[in-house]
mmCIF file of C-alpha atoms in Angstrom:
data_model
loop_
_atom_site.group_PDB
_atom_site.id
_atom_site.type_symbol
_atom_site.label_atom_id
_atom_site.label_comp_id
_atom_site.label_asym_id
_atom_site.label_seq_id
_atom_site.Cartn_x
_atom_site.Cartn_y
_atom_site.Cartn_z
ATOM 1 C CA UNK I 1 0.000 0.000 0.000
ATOM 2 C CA UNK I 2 1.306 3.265 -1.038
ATOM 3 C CA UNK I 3 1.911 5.827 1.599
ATOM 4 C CA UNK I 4 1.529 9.476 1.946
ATOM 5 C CA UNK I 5 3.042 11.683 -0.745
ATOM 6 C CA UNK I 6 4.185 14.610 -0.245
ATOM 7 C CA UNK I 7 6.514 17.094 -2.645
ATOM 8 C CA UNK I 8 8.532 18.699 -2.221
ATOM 9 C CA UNK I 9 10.980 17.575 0.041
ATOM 10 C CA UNK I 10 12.716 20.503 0.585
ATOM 11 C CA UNK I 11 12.350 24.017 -0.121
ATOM 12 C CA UNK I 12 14.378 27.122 0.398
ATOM 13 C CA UNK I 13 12.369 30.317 0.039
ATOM 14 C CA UNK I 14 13.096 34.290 0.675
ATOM 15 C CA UNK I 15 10.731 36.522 3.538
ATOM 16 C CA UNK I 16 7.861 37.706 1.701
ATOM 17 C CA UNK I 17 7.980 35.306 -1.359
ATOM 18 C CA UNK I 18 5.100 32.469 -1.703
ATOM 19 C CA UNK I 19 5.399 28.427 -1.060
ATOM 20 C CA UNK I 20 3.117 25.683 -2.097
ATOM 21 C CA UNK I 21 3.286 22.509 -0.741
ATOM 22 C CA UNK I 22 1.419 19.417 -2.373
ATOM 23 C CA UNK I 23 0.369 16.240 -0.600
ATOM 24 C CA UNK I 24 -1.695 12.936 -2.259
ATOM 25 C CA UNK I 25 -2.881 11.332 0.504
ATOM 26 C CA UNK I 26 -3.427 6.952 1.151
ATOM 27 C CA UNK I 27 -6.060 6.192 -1.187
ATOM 28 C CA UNK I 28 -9.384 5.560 0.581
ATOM 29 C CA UNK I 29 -8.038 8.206 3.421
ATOM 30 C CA UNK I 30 -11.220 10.878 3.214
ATOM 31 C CA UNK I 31 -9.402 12.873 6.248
ATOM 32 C CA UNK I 32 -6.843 14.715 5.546
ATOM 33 C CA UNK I 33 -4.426 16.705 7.839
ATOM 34 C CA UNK I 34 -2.019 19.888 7.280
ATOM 35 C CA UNK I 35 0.538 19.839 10.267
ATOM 36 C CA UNK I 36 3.647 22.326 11.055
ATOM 37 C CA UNK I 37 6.297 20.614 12.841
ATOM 38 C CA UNK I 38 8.889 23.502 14.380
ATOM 39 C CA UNK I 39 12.676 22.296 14.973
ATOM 40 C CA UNK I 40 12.556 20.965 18.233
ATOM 41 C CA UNK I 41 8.749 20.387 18.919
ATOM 42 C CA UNK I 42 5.725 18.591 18.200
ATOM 43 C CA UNK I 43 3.352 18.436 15.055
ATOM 44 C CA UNK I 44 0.816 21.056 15.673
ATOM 45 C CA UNK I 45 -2.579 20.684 13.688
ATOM 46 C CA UNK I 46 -3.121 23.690 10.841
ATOM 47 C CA UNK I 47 -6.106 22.235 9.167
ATOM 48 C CA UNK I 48 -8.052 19.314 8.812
ATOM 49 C CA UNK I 49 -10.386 18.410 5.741
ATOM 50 C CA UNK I 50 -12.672 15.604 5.653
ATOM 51 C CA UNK I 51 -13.030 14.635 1.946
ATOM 52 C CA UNK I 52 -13.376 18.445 0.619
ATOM 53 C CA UNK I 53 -14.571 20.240 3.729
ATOM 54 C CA UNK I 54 -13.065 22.039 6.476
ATOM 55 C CA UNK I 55 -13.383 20.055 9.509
ATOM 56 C CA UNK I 56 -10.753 22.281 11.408
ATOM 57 C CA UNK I 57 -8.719 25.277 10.389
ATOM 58 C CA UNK I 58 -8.749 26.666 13.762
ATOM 59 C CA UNK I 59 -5.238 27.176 14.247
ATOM 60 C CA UNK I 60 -3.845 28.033 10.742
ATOM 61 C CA UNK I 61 -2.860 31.572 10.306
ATOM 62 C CA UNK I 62 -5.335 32.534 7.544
ATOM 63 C CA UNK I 63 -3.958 36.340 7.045
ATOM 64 C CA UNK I 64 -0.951 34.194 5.421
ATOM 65 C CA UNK I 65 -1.835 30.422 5.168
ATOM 66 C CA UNK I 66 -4.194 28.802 2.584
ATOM 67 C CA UNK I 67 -5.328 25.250 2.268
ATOM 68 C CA UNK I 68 -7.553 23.764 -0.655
ATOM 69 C CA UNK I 69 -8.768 20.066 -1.151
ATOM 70 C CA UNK I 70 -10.924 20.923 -4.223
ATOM 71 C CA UNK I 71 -11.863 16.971 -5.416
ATOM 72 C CA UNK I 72 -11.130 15.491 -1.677
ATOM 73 C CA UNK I 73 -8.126 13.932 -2.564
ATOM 74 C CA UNK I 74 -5.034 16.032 -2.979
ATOM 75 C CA UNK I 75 -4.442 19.099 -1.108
ATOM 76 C CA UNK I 76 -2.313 22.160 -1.485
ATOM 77 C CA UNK I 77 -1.136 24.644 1.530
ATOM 78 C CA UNK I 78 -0.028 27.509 0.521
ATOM 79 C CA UNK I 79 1.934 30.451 2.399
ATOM 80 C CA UNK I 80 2.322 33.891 1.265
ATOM 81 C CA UNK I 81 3.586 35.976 1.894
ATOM 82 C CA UNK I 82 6.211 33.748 3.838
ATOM 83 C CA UNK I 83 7.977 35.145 7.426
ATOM 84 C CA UNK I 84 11.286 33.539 9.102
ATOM 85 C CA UNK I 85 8.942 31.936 11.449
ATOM 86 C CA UNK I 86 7.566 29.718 9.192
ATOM 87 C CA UNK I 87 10.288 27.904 8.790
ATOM 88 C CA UNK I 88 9.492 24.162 10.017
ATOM 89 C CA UNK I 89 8.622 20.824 8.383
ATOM 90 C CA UNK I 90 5.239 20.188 7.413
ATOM 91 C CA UNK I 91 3.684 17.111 7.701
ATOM 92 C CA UNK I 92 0.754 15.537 5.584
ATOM 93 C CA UNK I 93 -1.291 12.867 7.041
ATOM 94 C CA UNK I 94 -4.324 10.847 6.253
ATOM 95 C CA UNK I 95 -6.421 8.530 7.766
ATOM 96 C CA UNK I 96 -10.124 6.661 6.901
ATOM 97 C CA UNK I 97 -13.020 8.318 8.971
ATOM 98 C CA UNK I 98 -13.596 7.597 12.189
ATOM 99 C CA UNK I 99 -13.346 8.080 16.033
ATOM 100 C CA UNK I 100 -10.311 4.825 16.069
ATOM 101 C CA UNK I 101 -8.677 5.741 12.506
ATOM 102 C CA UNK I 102 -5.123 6.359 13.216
ATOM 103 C CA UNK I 103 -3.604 8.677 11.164
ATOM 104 C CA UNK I 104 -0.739 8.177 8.886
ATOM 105 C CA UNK I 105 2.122 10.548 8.082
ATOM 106 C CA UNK I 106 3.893 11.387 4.948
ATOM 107 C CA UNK I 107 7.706 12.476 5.391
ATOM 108 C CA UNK I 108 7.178 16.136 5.132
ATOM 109 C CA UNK I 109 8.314 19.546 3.399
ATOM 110 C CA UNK I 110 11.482 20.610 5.275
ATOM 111 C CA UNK I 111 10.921 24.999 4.444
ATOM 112 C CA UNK I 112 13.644 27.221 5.373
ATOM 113 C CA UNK I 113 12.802 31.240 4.831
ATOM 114 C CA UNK I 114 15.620 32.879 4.844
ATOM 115 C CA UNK H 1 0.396 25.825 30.274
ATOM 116 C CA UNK H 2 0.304 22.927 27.284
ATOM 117 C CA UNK H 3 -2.607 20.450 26.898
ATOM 118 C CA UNK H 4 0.503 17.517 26.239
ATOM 119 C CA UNK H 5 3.998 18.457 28.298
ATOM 120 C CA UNK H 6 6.780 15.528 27.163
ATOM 121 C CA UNK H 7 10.138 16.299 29.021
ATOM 122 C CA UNK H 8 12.774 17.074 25.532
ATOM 123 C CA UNK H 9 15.851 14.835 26.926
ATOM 124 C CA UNK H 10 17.960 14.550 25.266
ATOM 125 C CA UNK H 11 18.083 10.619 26.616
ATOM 126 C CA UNK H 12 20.944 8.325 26.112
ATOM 127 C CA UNK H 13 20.871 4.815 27.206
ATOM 128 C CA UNK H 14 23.074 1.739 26.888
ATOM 129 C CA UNK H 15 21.920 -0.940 24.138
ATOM 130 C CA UNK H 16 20.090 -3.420 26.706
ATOM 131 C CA UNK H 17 18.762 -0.936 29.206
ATOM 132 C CA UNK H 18 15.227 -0.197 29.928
ATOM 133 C CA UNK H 19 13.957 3.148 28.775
ATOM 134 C CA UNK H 20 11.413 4.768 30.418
ATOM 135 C CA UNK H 21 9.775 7.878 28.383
ATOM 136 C CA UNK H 22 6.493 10.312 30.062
ATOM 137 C CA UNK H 23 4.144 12.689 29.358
ATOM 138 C CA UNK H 24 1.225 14.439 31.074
ATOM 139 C CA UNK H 25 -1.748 15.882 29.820
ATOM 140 C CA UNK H 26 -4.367 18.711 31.187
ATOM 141 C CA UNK H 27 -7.628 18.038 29.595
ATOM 142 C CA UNK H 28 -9.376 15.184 31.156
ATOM 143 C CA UNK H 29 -11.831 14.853 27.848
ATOM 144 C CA UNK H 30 -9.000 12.653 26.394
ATOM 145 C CA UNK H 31 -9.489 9.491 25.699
ATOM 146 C CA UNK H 32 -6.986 8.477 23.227
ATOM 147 C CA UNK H 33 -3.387 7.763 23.538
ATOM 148 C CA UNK H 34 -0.519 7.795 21.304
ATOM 149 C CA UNK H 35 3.092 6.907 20.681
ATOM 150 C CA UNK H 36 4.444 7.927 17.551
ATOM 151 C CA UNK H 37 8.364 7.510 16.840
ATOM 152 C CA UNK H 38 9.498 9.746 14.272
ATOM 153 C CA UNK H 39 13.522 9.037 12.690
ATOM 154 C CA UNK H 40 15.297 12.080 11.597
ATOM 155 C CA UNK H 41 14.432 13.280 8.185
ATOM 156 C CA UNK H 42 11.269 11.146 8.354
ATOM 157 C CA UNK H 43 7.168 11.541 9.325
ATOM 158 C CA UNK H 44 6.372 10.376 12.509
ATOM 159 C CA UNK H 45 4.773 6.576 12.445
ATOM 160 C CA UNK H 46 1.898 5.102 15.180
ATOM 161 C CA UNK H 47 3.955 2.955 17.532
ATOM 162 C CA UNK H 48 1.267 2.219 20.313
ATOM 163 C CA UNK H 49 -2.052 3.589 20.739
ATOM 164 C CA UNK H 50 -4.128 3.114 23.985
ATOM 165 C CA UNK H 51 -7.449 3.600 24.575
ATOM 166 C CA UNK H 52 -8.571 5.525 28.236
ATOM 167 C CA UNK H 53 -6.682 4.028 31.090
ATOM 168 C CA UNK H 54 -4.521 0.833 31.494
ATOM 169 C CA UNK H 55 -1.777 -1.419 29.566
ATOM 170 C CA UNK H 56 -0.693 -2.140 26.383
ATOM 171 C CA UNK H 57 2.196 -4.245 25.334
ATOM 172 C CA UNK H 58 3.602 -5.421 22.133
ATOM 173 C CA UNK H 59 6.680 -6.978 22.232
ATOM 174 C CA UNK H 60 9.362 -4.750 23.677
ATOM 175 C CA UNK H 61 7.343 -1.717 23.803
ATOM 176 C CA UNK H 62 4.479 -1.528 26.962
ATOM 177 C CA UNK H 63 2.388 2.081 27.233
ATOM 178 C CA UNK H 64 0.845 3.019 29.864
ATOM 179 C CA UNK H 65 -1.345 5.110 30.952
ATOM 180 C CA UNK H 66 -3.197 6.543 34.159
ATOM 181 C CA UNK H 67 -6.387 9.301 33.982
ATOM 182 C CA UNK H 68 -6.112 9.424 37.407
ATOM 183 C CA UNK H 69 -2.655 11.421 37.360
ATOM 184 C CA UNK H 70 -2.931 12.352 33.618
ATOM 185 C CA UNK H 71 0.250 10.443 33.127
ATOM 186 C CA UNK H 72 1.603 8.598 29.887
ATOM 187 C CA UNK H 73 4.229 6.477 29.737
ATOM 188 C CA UNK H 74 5.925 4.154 27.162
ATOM 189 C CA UNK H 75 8.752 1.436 28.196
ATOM 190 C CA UNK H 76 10.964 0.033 26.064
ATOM 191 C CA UNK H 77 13.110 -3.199 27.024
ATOM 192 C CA UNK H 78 16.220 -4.606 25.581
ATOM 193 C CA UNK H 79 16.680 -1.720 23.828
ATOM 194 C CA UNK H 80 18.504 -1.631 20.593
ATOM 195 C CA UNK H 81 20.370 0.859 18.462
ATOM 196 C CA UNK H 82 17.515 0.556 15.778
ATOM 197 C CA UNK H 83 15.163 2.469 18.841
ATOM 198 C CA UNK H 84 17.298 5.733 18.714
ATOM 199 C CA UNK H 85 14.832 8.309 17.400
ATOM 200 C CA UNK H 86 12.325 10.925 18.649
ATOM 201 C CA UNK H 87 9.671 9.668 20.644
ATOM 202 C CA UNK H 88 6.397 11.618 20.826
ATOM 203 C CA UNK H 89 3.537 11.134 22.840
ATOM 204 C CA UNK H 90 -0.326 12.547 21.353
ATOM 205 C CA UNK H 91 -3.187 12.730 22.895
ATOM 206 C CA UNK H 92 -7.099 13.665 22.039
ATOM 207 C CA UNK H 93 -10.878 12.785 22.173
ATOM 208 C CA UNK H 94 -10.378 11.462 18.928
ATOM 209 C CA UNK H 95 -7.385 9.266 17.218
ATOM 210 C CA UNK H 96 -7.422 11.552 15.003
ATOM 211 C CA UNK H 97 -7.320 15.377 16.057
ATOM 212 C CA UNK H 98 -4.106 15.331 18.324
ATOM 213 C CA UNK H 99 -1.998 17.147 20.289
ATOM 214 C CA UNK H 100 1.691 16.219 20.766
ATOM 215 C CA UNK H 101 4.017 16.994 22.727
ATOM 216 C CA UNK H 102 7.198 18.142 22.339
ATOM 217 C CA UNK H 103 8.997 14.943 21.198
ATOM 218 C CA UNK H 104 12.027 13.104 23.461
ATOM 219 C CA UNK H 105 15.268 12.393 21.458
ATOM 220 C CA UNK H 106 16.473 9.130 22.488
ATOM 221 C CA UNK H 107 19.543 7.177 21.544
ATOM 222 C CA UNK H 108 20.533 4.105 22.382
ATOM 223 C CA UNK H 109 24.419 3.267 22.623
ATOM 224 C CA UNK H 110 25.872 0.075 21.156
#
């Protein structure tokens, strides 16, 4: 079974410019998470989408940070424009729907803003 | 203060030893309880999930958990080099909306 996939790996970016990040998640997987890991800490939920709804966007930065799941299968974040504080790894997951479903992780988008 | 509070370590062990990793959690609505190790470079992956209070053990790994003290633990015996990585603890109403804590590095020294 294929995993999470999530592109690209890495990305180096200037203040102020824009970043997308793409993710496909497990097929089958109708939830779909956005999280930003900081150097040093612990995934922190941005959004959640259950097939191409918001379930949870409570804590994503919307003056900055987009998100879109148009057909409920791939999904896009999107920053712009970008600050030095952004910089983190974030982490795509999926998982089926469900109170039990655990949720699977891709390997991430390492973003430095420099 | 943070709904899931993980002491950072760093922790380094002998190959054989016992590790002992904790969290604690504030909101008493939680019900589910993870352990996710996460390798450098890599996504974090489910280790050990537990549902409200009690024991869980597959084979080296045991969690642990107690709503009475809001304390999570994981144990890991005979522990090998292959274990070195960051351990993080989750917890939630749901399996599926989270919230981590901070992560303990662990390595384990041949």
């Amino acid at each position: 079974e294929a995993g999470v996939a999530q592109s690209p790996r890495y990305k180096i970016i200037e203040k102020r410019q824009s970043v997308a990040f793409w993710c496909n998640p497990i097929s089958g997987h109708a939830t779909l998470y956005w999280y930003q890991q900081i150097l040093g800490q612990g995934p922190k939920l941005l959004i959640q989408f259950q097939n191409n709804g918001v379930v949870d966007d409570s804590q994503l930065p919307k003056d900055r940070f987009s998100a879109e799941r148009l057909k409920g299968v791939d999904s896009t974040l999107k920053i712009q424009p970008a600050k030095l504080e952004d910089s983190a790894v974030y982490l795509c997951a999926s998982s089926m729907v469900g109170g039990k479903a655990e949720a699977f992780f891709g390997q991430g988008t390492r973003l430095t803003v420099v | 203060q943070k709904e899931v509070e993980q002491d950072p370590g760093p922790l380094s062990v002998p190959e054989g030893a016992i590790v002992s990793l904790n969290c604690t959690y504030s909101n008493s609505a939680f019900q589910y309880f993870m352990w996710y190790r996460q390798y450098s470079r890599k996504g974090p992956e489910l280790l050990m999930y537990t549902y409200s209070s009690g024991n869980k053990e597959d084979g080296r790994f045991t969690a642990q958990v107690d709503k009475s003290s809001k304390y999570i633990s994981l144990f890991i015996r005979d522990s090998q080099p292959s274990d070195s990585a960051t351990y993080l603890c989750a917890s939630g109403q749901g399996a599926q909306k989270l919230v981590f804590g901070q992560g303990t590095r662990l390595t384990i020294n041949p």
